Amino acid sequence: MTVGPRPDVDEIVGAHDEERPARKLSPRWERALWIIGAGVALLVLKQVFLPFDQGNQYYLVIFLAVTLPLVFLSYRPGGRKAKEEDDPGVIDWVLSAITLVVALYPLLTGFDDFLDRQGQLSTVDVLAGAVLLLLILEATRRTTGLILPIICLVFLAYAYYGGFLPQSWAISHAGMNFDEIISALYDPSNGFYGTPLDVAATYIVLFTIYGAVLANSGAGNFFVDFSFALFRKSRTAPGRTTALSGFLLGTVSGSGTATTVTLGAITWPILKKAGYPKENAGGLLAASGIGAILSPPTLGAAAFIIAEYLETSYLTVLLWAIIPTLLYYLGIVFAVEADARRFGAHSVDVDTPKAWTVLVKGGYHFASLAIIVVFLALDIPPFSAVVYASGVAALFSLATKLFGSVKRAAVIAWLKELVDSLAEGIRGALPVIAVCAAAGVITSTITKTGLGQVLADALVKAANSLSDNPTVVLACTVVFCALAVCVLGLAVPVTASFIISWVVIGPALITLGVQPAETAMFIFYYAVLSEVTPPTALAAVAASAITGGAVIKTMWQTWKYTLPAFLVPLAFVLTDNGSALLMQGSFLDVVWVTAVSALGVAVLAVVTTGWLIGPTKLAVRILCVPAALLLLYLQPLSIAIGAGFAVAALVVHLILRNKDKEEIDSA
């Protein structure tokens, strides 16, 4: 498929992603880190099938000790701009060595003895913990910027100085001395080795390796080619192709911004030829890229943390995500259909084979995705299922290389590709590992001080100050929580945003009777959507760098495409019927709730695109606003009223349309 010259994907991702770009190493050091990364990957795989006898925390200590030093070797101390060759310096090597020692400290001094000292750490224990804390903050700064380390420091200061606050203040507490803070950070249920790092060391890193295996086997190119071949030459084909490609590419990329840029490099020339304005094309690219994080079967890193926090299977989380994902992309499709007509988009001749030909040639890439779902359904643990899926993807890649090639050369190329995937998987997971370790600092502080419940109570009290009606209180609390998650997500990565929001905002919703599953998915969606929320909207900024469109206009166009995703999560938590959107309830409940929500999304598309069997007047769009909101409230009375508004909007539109047509005919 020929689409013209493509921009430098790595450069744009590095400039606009929430994660800082890695160094461009010289061949010698690239090889060294390649070997180390592959070795760490083998350790991770060994833990899946032959776990350490000393227990999971023992493994987490080793995992952090062998991955955190790689951050200092792979990421520069400051600045986003990459040099041609940017090898680690003396300071980087010193920090890496110190990190290895202090991270292994619990094992070097005797792991059982260290566990016995929990709560009564020695001076050396505290010193080692303090140094490890500083190194984790520095690693987080290098990979994601200053904001998250600053937030960590604020929480640590609160833990230490909270005892000096006036006792009349709700956020005051007994106070923690420095030894107690470090001891809390070593707590196996929270802190450095808590759930976030546990998830990173099991689920996330294995799925990152799986994504690298798929990418190196050519799955990304197949998914895009298949999308182009499927829709062929209709005028809506470019927009549909972009949406479907974004969904499929999400299986090989855990980053919304990276998916956006990769997608834009391929599809922007097609959208441009089809007549899409730069800003609208950028909005479509960003919305499609972010949707990949929300979509099964891989989802984003926070989805694995949901499974751990709620002590449920990952397959269950995937099932929860299916209907919201369909509604998300349904909203994009409605907008694409409207845009194609409003802009007068036209078909583009793309040189691709027929869809069946593409599917026959590369359809095996879907096999590993299916294996993950099937194995999860058979109660095989997710970390085992993804290893098997990676193996299947690798074997298919070997088979394609052997077909029509010199056998020895094909096998050598395949082995190199496999080791590359192992190394890339580990190095690609480094930012998430640093974030998860830093997030443990925050969750530990919140848990030990009781701050989470205090802030949750404050949110509920703020809602109670507006009304004493339980429905209004819940609605106001939900809106406050959504805004809080979005604001937090503007400053920190999605994974950290979810973890912090879960311990602070989650209790507020649960206190008001919202079930944990609905609460977790609500927070997850808003944490992800913060990537397309003005004024930062990293995915939209990256998309505008591809298209050359105005940044602010691209942000608002992205918001237009993603508006249903901002409103559908509200339906999860506002009424009991909303749980059916997460496939909780009877089959009939799931069907009618999904149908009503789809109608609500369609009405929302009229509001955002200004199109309903032709251009709409302002009066029609105004009528559609209460129609969509009432439909998504998912209560019988509100649905009936919302449907009435929708019918009224349709009638008014037809009347005005016929009137305009008569005026044109008479003229």
XYZ file of C-alpha atoms in Angstrom:
667
model
C 0.000 0.000 0.000
C 1.452 3.358 -1.010
C 0.407 6.457 0.923
C 3.307 8.827 0.377
C 6.085 10.004 2.701
C 5.587 9.466 6.418
C 6.726 11.719 9.268
C 9.258 10.567 11.865
C 7.026 8.623 14.237
C 9.589 8.211 17.022
C 10.448 11.898 17.003
C 6.815 13.022 17.282
C 6.012 10.476 20.001
C 9.054 11.619 21.938
C 8.023 15.241 21.653
C 4.388 14.834 22.703
C 3.907 11.599 24.643
C 3.345 11.694 28.406
C 6.472 9.550 28.676
C 9.885 11.026 27.883
C 11.802 9.628 24.900
C 14.549 7.088 25.549
C 18.151 7.730 24.626
C 19.500 7.100 21.146
C 22.360 4.820 22.129
C 25.471 3.994 20.158
C 25.525 0.459 18.696
C 27.784 -0.833 21.469
C 25.571 0.308 24.337
C 22.414 -0.539 22.405
C 23.692 -4.108 22.202
C 24.541 -4.156 25.909
C 21.086 -2.977 26.993
C 19.552 -5.301 24.420
C 21.235 -8.262 26.143
C 20.291 -7.046 29.625
C 16.682 -6.434 28.574
C 16.409 -9.907 27.061
C 17.862 -11.387 30.246
C 15.312 -9.565 32.411
C 12.539 -10.799 30.121
C 13.714 -14.384 30.649
C 13.571 -13.774 34.416
C 9.969 -12.580 34.056
C 9.066 -15.633 31.971
C 10.778 -17.896 34.501
C 8.600 -16.443 37.265
C 5.458 -17.361 35.327
C 6.276 -21.061 35.166
C 8.846 -21.527 37.964
C 8.103 -18.926 40.649
C 10.586 -18.292 43.458
C 9.995 -20.451 46.522
C 10.484 -17.417 48.794
C 7.251 -15.824 47.604
C 6.041 -12.999 45.414
C 7.622 -10.139 47.365
C 11.009 -11.787 46.926
C 10.454 -11.717 43.167
C 9.305 -8.079 43.268
C 12.508 -7.065 45.059
C 14.572 -8.731 42.319
C 12.368 -7.347 39.550
C 12.704 -3.753 40.760
C 16.439 -4.243 41.250
C 17.025 -5.379 37.659
C 14.651 -2.945 35.929
C 15.066 0.352 37.804
C 18.814 0.638 36.999
C 17.915 0.328 33.302
C 15.950 3.589 33.557
C 19.146 5.535 34.324
C 20.918 3.881 31.408
C 18.018 4.259 28.962
C 16.717 7.760 29.796
C 18.637 11.008 29.881
C 18.638 13.264 32.971
C 16.717 16.082 31.312
C 15.173 17.444 28.146
C 13.092 15.802 25.457
C 15.401 16.452 22.531
C 17.230 13.333 21.470
C 20.816 13.423 20.232
C 22.243 11.267 17.487
C 24.121 9.221 20.094
C 23.404 9.797 23.758
C 25.171 7.128 25.781
C 24.907 7.047 29.597
C 27.558 9.026 31.440
C 29.429 8.461 34.675
C 26.587 9.810 36.821
C 24.116 7.509 35.112
C 26.306 4.481 35.759
C 26.832 5.490 39.401
C 23.079 5.922 39.932
C 22.445 2.609 38.224
C 24.952 0.806 40.460
C 23.586 2.405 43.637
C 20.062 1.500 42.558
C 21.035 -2.133 42.081
C 22.563 -2.292 45.585
C 19.804 -0.516 47.534
C 17.040 -2.288 45.624
C 18.641 -5.657 46.440
C 19.281 -4.594 50.035
C 16.409 -6.667 51.503
C 17.977 -9.771 49.943
C 21.622 -8.874 50.661
C 20.909 -8.650 54.390
C 18.853 -11.838 54.480
C 15.280 -11.694 53.204
C 13.703 -13.504 56.162
C 15.566 -11.309 58.622
C 14.455 -8.225 56.717
C 10.819 -9.330 56.913
C 11.176 -9.881 60.658
C 12.396 -6.285 61.051
C 9.311 -4.790 59.335
C 7.937 -2.068 61.611
C 11.209 -1.833 63.544
C 13.775 -1.001 60.897
C 17.409 -0.435 61.752
C 19.233 2.773 60.853
C 20.829 1.079 57.837
C 17.400 -0.187 56.736
C 16.018 3.341 56.852
C 19.011 4.750 54.993
C 18.687 2.141 52.218
C 14.946 2.824 51.962
C 15.487 6.577 51.789
C 18.053 6.236 48.996
C 15.748 3.873 47.084
C 12.914 6.400 47.470
C 15.046 9.179 45.978
C 16.138 6.949 43.102
C 12.535 5.960 42.317
C 11.547 9.627 42.220
C 14.471 10.417 39.919
C 13.611 7.483 37.647
C 10.012 8.706 37.482
C 11.191 12.232 36.689
C 13.345 10.956 33.850
C 10.572 8.910 32.297
C 7.459 11.060 32.883
C 8.564 14.507 34.015
C 8.484 16.484 37.262
C 4.809 16.447 38.156
C 4.470 12.940 39.609
C 7.654 13.161 41.753
C 6.431 16.515 43.094
C 3.072 14.959 43.981
C 4.926 12.163 45.776
C 6.962 14.698 47.754
C 3.807 16.587 48.712
C 2.244 13.394 50.084
C 5.442 12.518 51.945
C 5.513 16.010 53.466
C 1.884 15.553 54.499
C 2.740 12.249 56.172
C 5.551 13.908 58.141
C 4.001 17.282 58.956
C 0.351 16.218 59.213
C 0.719 15.900 62.976
C 1.484 19.628 63.223
C -1.793 20.664 61.559
C -4.566 22.007 63.808
C -6.543 19.070 65.233
C -9.771 20.747 64.148
C -8.770 20.228 60.525
C -10.204 17.104 58.966
C -6.912 16.277 57.225
C -4.808 16.357 60.388
C -3.446 13.084 61.729
C -1.102 11.785 64.415
C 1.938 12.336 62.230
C 4.636 9.927 61.102
C 8.336 10.186 61.766
C 10.854 9.437 59.031
C 11.462 5.859 60.190
C 7.731 5.140 60.104
C 7.430 6.568 56.588
C 10.225 4.361 55.240
C 8.802 1.350 57.063
C 5.426 2.015 55.420
C 7.115 2.173 52.015
C 8.539 -1.306 52.599
C 5.064 -2.622 53.515
C 4.312 -5.543 51.128
C 0.647 -4.516 50.712
C 1.510 -0.917 49.798
C 4.627 1.090 49.120
C 7.422 0.101 46.783
C 6.304 -3.516 46.452
C 2.557 -2.985 46.552
C -0.131 -3.831 44.023
C 1.004 -1.323 41.341
C 4.517 -2.820 41.078
C 3.112 -6.339 41.367
C 0.865 -5.684 38.372
C 3.747 -4.129 36.432
C 5.998 -7.118 37.140
C 3.427 -9.700 36.067
C 0.676 -8.475 33.760
C 1.993 -5.268 32.223
C 5.511 -6.334 31.317
C 4.248 -9.573 29.744
C 1.648 -7.757 27.660
C 4.334 -5.274 26.612
C 6.466 -8.186 25.405
C 3.436 -9.582 23.598
C 2.894 -6.238 21.873
C 6.534 -6.203 20.793
C 6.222 -9.752 19.395
C 3.136 -8.723 17.408
C 4.745 -5.523 16.162
C 7.937 -7.271 15.048
C 5.934 -9.973 13.272
C 4.267 -7.337 11.078
C 0.873 -7.303 12.791
C 0.674 -3.504 12.794
C 1.031 -3.260 9.025
C -1.470 -6.080 8.555
C -4.092 -4.390 10.719
C -3.837 -1.144 8.760
C -3.791 -2.907 5.375
C -6.817 -4.977 6.373
C -8.703 -1.855 7.445
C -7.985 -0.124 4.133
C -8.923 -3.220 2.130
C -12.150 -3.725 4.073
C -13.708 -0.349 3.287
C -12.253 0.126 -0.210
C -13.388 3.290 -2.065
C -16.516 4.759 -0.432
C -16.349 8.397 0.647
C -16.596 7.364 4.303
C -13.860 4.733 3.882
C -10.936 6.972 5.015
C -12.657 7.876 8.280
C -13.860 4.340 8.943
C -10.414 2.985 8.165
C -8.807 5.359 10.644
C -11.203 4.312 13.420
C -10.803 0.571 12.763
C -7.024 0.848 12.395
C -6.799 2.656 15.728
C -8.781 -0.096 17.412
C -6.628 -2.868 15.918
C -3.299 -1.096 16.463
C -4.123 -0.872 20.151
C -3.201 -4.536 20.432
C 0.441 -3.699 19.703
C 0.720 -0.371 21.532
C -0.070 0.457 25.142
C 0.115 4.195 24.543
C -2.707 6.306 23.178
C -0.326 8.961 21.922
C 1.968 6.428 20.226
C -1.024 4.785 18.537
C -2.247 8.199 17.392
C 1.102 9.068 15.821
C 1.575 5.670 14.181
C -1.960 5.840 12.841
C -1.509 9.402 11.606
C 1.718 8.608 9.775
C -0.193 6.075 7.679
C -3.714 7.465 7.339
C -3.260 11.257 7.316
C -2.272 11.339 3.614
C -5.471 9.412 2.839
C -7.640 11.705 4.968
C -6.043 14.719 3.294
C -6.787 13.377 -0.178
C -10.369 12.654 0.907
C -10.869 16.328 1.768
C -10.653 16.279 5.564
C -9.616 19.625 7.110
C -6.436 19.359 9.172
C -8.111 19.883 12.529
C -10.911 17.407 11.906
C -8.452 14.785 10.704
C -6.294 15.390 13.784
C -9.312 15.019 16.052
C -10.241 11.742 14.400
C -6.671 10.440 14.726
C -6.439 11.330 18.426
C -9.862 9.880 19.239
C -9.087 6.642 17.401
C -5.672 6.336 19.048
C -6.981 6.882 22.578
C -9.812 4.438 21.947
C -7.210 1.704 21.616
C -6.447 1.936 25.359
C -10.136 1.486 26.158
C -10.595 -1.527 23.908
C -10.369 -5.282 24.606
C -8.533 -7.595 24.556
C -5.460 -5.702 25.792
C -6.805 -2.412 27.234
C -4.428 -0.127 29.099
C -2.142 -0.864 32.029
C -4.714 0.391 34.548
C -7.086 -2.427 33.535
C -4.701 -4.983 35.069
C -4.660 -2.960 38.278
C -8.480 -2.999 38.309
C -8.403 -6.802 38.232
C -5.988 -6.874 41.179
C -7.760 -4.232 43.266
C -11.163 -5.881 42.815
C -9.731 -9.408 43.088
C -11.466 -10.466 39.909
C -10.290 -12.085 36.706
C -8.890 -10.036 33.855
C -11.460 -11.679 31.575
C -14.174 -10.093 33.695
C -12.597 -6.665 33.188
C -12.502 -7.349 29.437
C -16.210 -8.179 29.476
C -16.939 -4.961 31.349
C -15.172 -3.013 28.602
C -16.953 -4.506 25.570
C -20.167 -2.448 25.431
C -18.527 0.891 26.385
C -15.959 0.256 23.641
C -18.716 -0.395 21.088
C -20.474 2.803 22.142
C -17.204 4.742 21.938
C -16.493 3.673 18.373
C -20.170 3.994 17.449
C -19.894 7.672 18.346
C -16.818 8.000 16.131
C -18.580 6.223 13.251
C -21.594 8.550 13.511
C -19.249 11.539 13.418
C -17.343 10.063 10.466
C -20.560 9.541 8.513
C -21.637 13.116 9.207
C -18.213 14.605 8.426
C -17.947 12.777 5.119
C -21.159 14.440 3.982
C -20.617 17.827 5.605
C -17.115 18.270 4.128
C -18.074 16.694 0.846
C -15.409 14.024 1.333
C -14.688 11.819 -1.616
C -13.299 8.335 -2.091
C -9.563 7.756 -2.374
C -7.994 5.094 -4.533
C -5.602 3.167 -2.269
C -3.488 0.425 -3.780
C -4.478 -2.545 -1.603
C -5.579 -6.084 -2.431
C -9.102 -7.203 -1.646
C -9.942 -7.725 2.023
C -10.173 -11.494 1.620
C -6.704 -11.640 0.073
C -5.219 -9.583 2.910
C -7.024 -11.703 5.494
C -5.840 -14.987 4.018
C -2.264 -13.737 3.909
C -2.063 -12.240 7.390
C -5.174 -13.307 9.280
C -3.052 -15.468 11.563
C -2.254 -12.273 13.505
C -5.762 -12.495 14.983
C -5.066 -16.001 16.297
C -2.976 -14.897 19.261
C -5.626 -12.349 20.284
C -8.257 -15.072 20.226
C -5.994 -17.343 22.265
C -5.784 -14.789 25.060
C -9.575 -14.620 25.347
C -10.054 -18.405 25.065
C -7.391 -19.152 27.669
C -8.831 -16.564 30.038
C -12.242 -18.204 29.605
C -10.593 -21.520 30.570
C -9.427 -19.905 33.860
C -5.794 -19.875 32.778
C -4.078 -16.952 34.561
C -3.633 -13.868 32.352
C 0.151 -13.878 32.664
C 0.242 -17.482 31.444
C -2.305 -16.815 28.690
C -0.319 -13.897 27.291
C 2.897 -15.951 27.285
C 1.145 -18.676 25.290
C -0.286 -16.057 22.932
C 3.179 -14.562 22.459
C 4.505 -18.017 21.653
C 1.788 -18.597 19.071
C 2.449 -15.207 17.455
C 6.180 -16.006 17.358
C 5.589 -19.429 15.791
C 3.352 -17.966 13.097
C 6.078 -15.429 12.375
C 8.605 -18.269 12.037
C 6.294 -20.147 9.671
C 5.918 -17.138 7.386
C 9.688 -16.630 7.303
C 10.333 -20.290 6.464
C 7.857 -20.210 3.600
C 9.807 -19.598 0.410
C 13.055 -18.613 2.185
C 16.408 -20.149 2.960
C 15.694 -22.137 6.115
C 18.834 -21.311 8.065
C 18.667 -17.588 7.303
C 14.958 -17.552 8.171
C 15.543 -19.221 11.532
C 18.392 -16.848 12.403
C 16.278 -13.825 11.466
C 13.397 -15.198 13.538
C 15.569 -15.783 16.601
C 16.891 -12.242 16.396
C 13.333 -10.932 16.055
C 12.269 -12.936 19.108
C 15.132 -11.686 21.274
C 14.461 -8.149 19.998
C 10.872 -8.502 21.169
C 11.944 -9.644 24.633
C 14.369 -6.741 24.995
C 11.937 -4.166 23.552
C 9.168 -5.427 25.817
C 11.225 -4.821 28.950
C 12.568 -1.449 27.819
C 9.116 -0.362 26.704
C 7.751 -1.153 30.168
C 10.382 0.877 32.070
C 8.298 4.091 32.322
C 5.307 2.145 33.672
C 7.520 0.321 36.182
C 8.889 3.626 37.492
C 5.376 5.094 37.669
C 4.013 2.059 39.525
C 6.821 2.203 42.078
C 6.207 5.940 42.594
C 2.449 5.401 42.816
C 3.162 2.995 45.654
C 4.653 5.919 47.582
C 1.379 7.824 47.246
C -0.935 4.925 48.055
C 1.159 4.004 51.086
C 0.947 7.551 52.448
C -2.780 7.801 51.806
C -3.428 4.440 53.470
C -1.316 5.085 56.565
C -2.678 8.593 57.182
C -6.310 7.864 56.292
C -6.278 10.791 53.863
C -8.206 8.910 51.191
C -11.365 8.574 53.245
C -11.059 12.171 54.438
C -10.928 13.510 50.872
C -13.731 11.174 49.824
C -15.908 12.478 52.667
C -15.079 16.034 51.591
C -16.358 15.332 48.066
C -19.610 13.937 49.432
C -20.008 16.875 51.829
C -19.508 19.310 48.956
C -22.322 17.588 47.081
C -24.516 17.542 50.208
C -24.054 21.292 50.558
C -25.826 21.734 47.219
C -28.809 19.497 47.964
C -30.140 16.938 50.421
C -31.762 14.880 47.658
C -29.835 11.569 47.382
C -30.089 11.539 43.577
C -28.765 15.077 43.282
C -25.996 14.334 45.796
C -24.875 11.324 43.768
C -25.033 13.245 40.486
C -23.012 16.155 41.892
C -20.450 13.824 43.469
C -20.056 11.970 40.182
C -19.456 15.223 38.299
C -16.944 16.407 40.929
C -15.145 13.044 40.712
C -15.036 13.130 36.915
C -13.544 16.619 36.951
C -11.023 15.620 39.617
C -9.820 12.582 37.654
C -9.543 14.625 34.454
C -7.560 17.378 36.191
C -5.243 14.838 37.832
C -4.787 13.091 34.492
C -3.588 16.317 32.912
C -0.465 16.139 35.066
C 0.369 12.446 35.467
C 0.265 9.312 33.278
C -2.905 7.245 33.016
C -1.682 4.471 35.309
C -0.728 6.847 38.115
C -3.928 8.841 37.623
C -6.034 5.711 38.073
C -4.130 4.493 41.154
C -4.331 7.845 42.936
C -7.974 8.367 41.972
C -8.919 4.880 43.139
C -7.666 5.479 46.697
C -8.979 9.062 46.904
C -12.102 9.262 44.730
C -13.175 5.625 44.746
C -14.278 5.656 48.407
C -16.532 8.682 47.750
C -18.562 6.837 45.130
C -18.613 3.561 47.061
C -19.857 5.449 50.139
C -22.860 6.597 48.095
C -23.716 3.041 47.090
C -21.937 2.736 43.742
C -20.545 -0.771 43.296
C -16.740 -1.227 43.101
C -16.835 -2.507 39.494
C -18.741 0.542 38.221
C -16.519 2.835 40.306
C -13.307 1.313 38.929
C -14.434 1.488 35.295
C -15.689 5.048 35.763
C -12.286 6.138 37.082
C -10.454 4.145 34.408
C -12.323 5.829 31.557
C -11.771 9.341 32.861
C -8.098 8.623 33.565
C -7.674 7.584 29.918
C -9.788 10.444 28.562
C -7.537 12.961 30.303
C -5.205 12.407 27.313
C -7.721 14.165 25.052
C -8.913 16.755 27.580
C -7.979 20.401 26.927
C -5.800 22.289 27.708
C -3.031 19.657 27.447
C -4.605 16.803 25.411
C -1.313 15.121 24.527
C -2.819 12.856 21.883
C -4.437 15.820 20.132
C -1.185 17.794 20.242
C 0.646 14.847 18.666
C -2.062 14.541 15.997
C -1.760 18.234 15.148
C 1.992 17.715 14.717
C 1.156 15.112 12.047
C -1.509 17.104 10.197
C -0.114 20.599 10.686
C -3.472 21.772 12.061
C -4.026 24.344 14.803
C -3.494 22.720 18.201
C -6.485 24.189 20.062
C -8.891 23.511 17.192
C -7.598 19.940 16.977
C -8.232 19.514 20.706
C -11.842 20.608 20.352
C -12.369 18.379 17.329
C -10.986 15.469 19.368
C -13.415 16.321 22.139
C -16.220 16.251 19.568
C -15.334 12.721 18.532
C -14.890 11.507 22.110
C -17.863 13.238 23.769
C -19.863 9.975 24.094
C -16.950 8.478 26.035
C -17.179 11.346 28.526
C -20.903 10.796 29.112
C -21.307 7.007 28.908
C -19.223 6.385 32.089
C -21.669 8.615 33.959
C -24.343 6.089 33.058
C -22.316 3.379 34.853
C -22.706 5.022 38.227
C -25.831 7.216 38.231
C -28.442 4.431 38.198
C -28.591 0.729 38.944
C -29.452 0.054 35.292
C -26.057 1.443 34.290
C -24.360 -1.732 35.500
C -25.887 -3.512 32.481
C -23.448 -1.530 30.305
C -20.739 -3.558 32.045
C -22.613 -6.770 31.212
C -23.849 -7.124 34.770
C -27.465 -8.214 34.777
C -29.805 -10.322 32.709
C -29.429 -10.672 28.952
C -32.577 -8.600 28.324
C -31.329 -5.821 30.623
C -28.009 -5.702 28.781
C -29.775 -5.549 25.390
C -32.248 -2.772 26.166
C -29.730 -0.670 28.102
C -27.229 -0.979 25.237
C -29.897 -0.066 22.662
C -30.992 3.013 24.612
C -27.369 4.078 25.155
C -26.652 3.667 21.440
C -29.605 5.939 20.691
C -28.213 8.437 23.191
C -24.815 8.332 21.467
C -26.492 8.865 18.080
C -28.341 11.908 19.420
C -25.077 13.218 20.868
C -23.510 12.908 17.420
C -26.198 15.247 16.080
C -25.195 17.792 18.728
C -21.468 17.607 17.977
C -21.570 17.264 14.175
C -24.619 19.368 13.327
C -25.870 16.722 10.916
C -29.118 14.720 10.765
C -30.169 13.715 7.265
C -28.524 16.973 6.235
C -27.242 20.049 8.113
C -29.182 20.870 11.283
C -30.343 24.187 12.655
C -29.370 25.384 16.130
C -32.867 24.649 17.452
C -32.517 20.972 16.528
C -29.142 20.653 18.261
C -30.522 22.349 21.373
C -33.375 19.845 21.523
C -30.887 16.993 21.188
C -28.908 18.007 24.292
C -31.589 17.093 26.888
C -32.572 14.146 24.697
C -29.083 12.608 24.933
C -28.621 13.348 28.645
C -32.018 11.909 29.597
C -31.532 8.818 27.450
C -28.190 8.095 29.092
C -29.680 8.412 32.569
C -31.162 4.946 31.905
C -34.305 5.230 34.006
C -37.707 4.464 32.382
C -39.158 7.953 32.940
C -36.034 9.790 31.784
C -35.758 7.510 28.747
C -39.352 8.269 27.757
C -38.823 12.024 28.121
C -35.481 11.833 26.313
C -37.060 9.890 23.459
C -39.747 12.580 23.256
C -37.091 15.278 22.884
C -35.343 13.178 20.212
C -38.569 12.766 18.242
C -39.273 16.481 18.585
C -35.781 17.248 17.267
C -36.359 14.984 14.273
C -39.759 16.542 13.515
C -38.392 20.087 13.801
C -35.465 19.150 11.574
C -37.724 17.698 8.876
C -40.031 20.733 8.987
C -37.139 23.201 8.703
C -35.491 21.099 6.002
C -38.670 20.984 3.906
C -39.169 24.701 4.453
C -35.642 25.455 3.222
C -36.185 23.175 0.239
C -39.438 24.936 -0.675
C -37.732 28.334 -0.460
C -34.957 27.108 -2.777
C -37.487 25.660 -5.240
C -39.574 28.834 -5.246
C -36.480 30.943 -5.822
